[in-house]
Amino acid sequence: PEARTWVTVRILETPDCFCGLYAIYRSNAQPLLPYLLWQLWQSCVSDESATGQNRPMAGILTRLGAMLSLGFMFAFVKLAGQHGVHVTESLFYRQLTAMPLICFLIWRSQRGWPSIISDKHRLHIMRSILGIFAMGLNFWAMTLLPLADATTISFTVPIFATLFAALILREKVGIRRWSAILIGFVGVLIVVRPGGTLIPAFSAAVALAGALATAGVTLLIRILGRTETSIVTIFWFSAYTLPFLTICVFIYGGDHDAQTWGFLLGIGVFGALGQLCITQSLRYAPVSTIVPMDYSALIWATLFGILIFGQYPGLSIWIGAPIIIGSGLFIAWREHVRESRQTIARAIDSI
């Protein structure tokens, strides 16, 4: 068992984590779907004190569950938009449903409610304003574009985040990551095809603006992460955005039939579940292990786009998406290498 555990960890630390997941599934000789659901349930109900970044399997399965949940959420966002629901109304029910789960996580944490005390409210407010703007643009993009197209463009977030880190935080970015950024933008050009007719220019601009804003949020979360836990950041994000969204609902909200209310409920439930699983996954495994799982979102976006909306990805998506995904994976791997070297250097200096 010890040998297999070591092999499992080494497999999951390689860039091709999907192969590692399949190898573990084969070694356990269990049906994959029940095993996935069981691990997801365990990750959501386990006590915080019993966890740590030493359970890569739980981290990967929880992250995969998060991407599936968000895939359902975006499908419901698109369905609600087709039934006349305003984007701000979808945002409101997304945030409103998440708040009880956030409060539950805080209640179960080791410090409890005192853990939400923060002296970084200026940064939390900035993160909330930019965060709700980014989420609104991403929701809007899902209603304007096929799910696979909007999801592919959203994969540019790590590319923009690395660019912002170099320009704003003055982080050192080597020639390899700069090359990955340039290659990623080539993939964006292939997907968007400026001057083409497959993706409307305005819709592509909304999706790219959402990716840019999300990259900015990533930067603010990185700064907040130096002193704040993820659950504190999520709590204040919901607390600061719900009053504004409540006003928007009174202005833009309307009467809906039972089916549309079901779509809004789906947005809230699956959005909250996805957020919960993302938070849990970071407790179980390092970022470098679980980030590649985020690209499984394209599988669900393509599947739901075909089955629900009858939208098939065009040739530009099949060509551009692997380029963008490869660029993002390479950037994540280089980040992991850089952090490992810094950790080793700090350990040597402390001897």
PDB file of C-alpha atoms in Angstrom, residues 64-80 147 262-263 265-271 273-274 297 300-301 303-304 307-309:
ATOM      1  CA  LEU A  64     -13.567  17.504 -11.266  1.00  0.00           C
ATOM      2  CA  GLY A  65     -16.850  17.644  -9.361  1.00  0.00           C
ATOM      3  CA  ALA A  66     -16.524  21.434  -9.204  1.00  0.00           C
ATOM      4  CA  MET A  67     -16.107  21.686 -12.985  1.00  0.00           C
ATOM      5  CA  LEU A  68     -19.136  19.444 -13.529  1.00  0.00           C
ATOM      6  CA  SER A  69     -21.198  21.586 -11.136  1.00  0.00           C
ATOM      7  CA  LEU A  70     -20.125  24.794 -12.867  1.00  0.00           C
ATOM      8  CA  GLY A  71     -20.938  23.202 -16.213  1.00  0.00           C
ATOM      9  CA  PHE A  72     -24.504  22.641 -15.025  1.00  0.00           C
ATOM     10  CA  MET A  73     -24.610  26.190 -13.628  1.00  0.00           C
ATOM     11  CA  PHE A  74     -23.591  27.787 -16.930  1.00  0.00           C
ATOM     12  CA  ALA A  75     -26.105  25.619 -18.804  1.00  0.00           C
ATOM     13  CA  PHE A  76     -28.820  26.926 -16.476  1.00  0.00           C
ATOM     14  CA  VAL A  77     -27.528  30.491 -16.951  1.00  0.00           C
ATOM     15  CA  LYS A  78     -27.950  30.115 -20.705  1.00  0.00           C
ATOM     16  CA  LEU A  79     -31.398  28.535 -20.351  1.00  0.00           C
ATOM     17  CA  ALA A  80     -32.508  31.300 -17.976  1.00  0.00           C
ATOM     18  CA  LEU A 147     -21.038  27.150 -24.200  1.00  0.00           C
ATOM     19  CA  GLY A 262     -36.197  25.947 -11.709  1.00  0.00           C
ATOM     20  CA  PHE A 263     -33.392  27.326 -13.885  1.00  0.00           C
ATOM     21  CA  LEU A 265     -32.642  27.398  -8.531  1.00  0.00           C
ATOM     22  CA  GLY A 266     -30.199  25.332 -10.601  1.00  0.00           C
ATOM     23  CA  ILE A 267     -27.912  28.361 -10.990  1.00  0.00           C
ATOM     24  CA  GLY A 268     -27.848  28.864  -7.235  1.00  0.00           C
ATOM     25  CA  VAL A 269     -27.476  25.230  -6.186  1.00  0.00           C
ATOM     26  CA  PHE A 270     -24.838  24.187  -8.714  1.00  0.00           C
ATOM     27  CA  GLY A 271     -22.976  27.494  -8.372  1.00  0.00           C
ATOM     28  CA  LEU A 273     -21.767  23.418  -4.925  1.00  0.00           C
ATOM     29  CA  GLY A 274     -19.055  24.322  -7.439  1.00  0.00           C
ATOM     30  CA  ALA A 297     -14.935  22.166 -18.077  1.00  0.00           C
ATOM     31  CA  TRP A 300     -19.103  19.478 -20.093  1.00  0.00           C
ATOM     32  CA  ALA A 301     -19.551  22.718 -22.051  1.00  0.00           C
ATOM     33  CA  LEU A 303     -21.594  18.011 -24.116  1.00  0.00           C
ATOM     34  CA  PHE A 304     -24.277  20.328 -22.736  1.00  0.00           C
ATOM     35  CA  LEU A 307     -27.391  17.874 -25.990  1.00  0.00           C
ATOM     36  CA  ILE A 308     -29.342  20.905 -24.728  1.00  0.00           C
ATOM     37  CA  PHE A 309     -28.786  23.650 -27.277  1.00  0.00           C
TER      38      PHE A 309
END
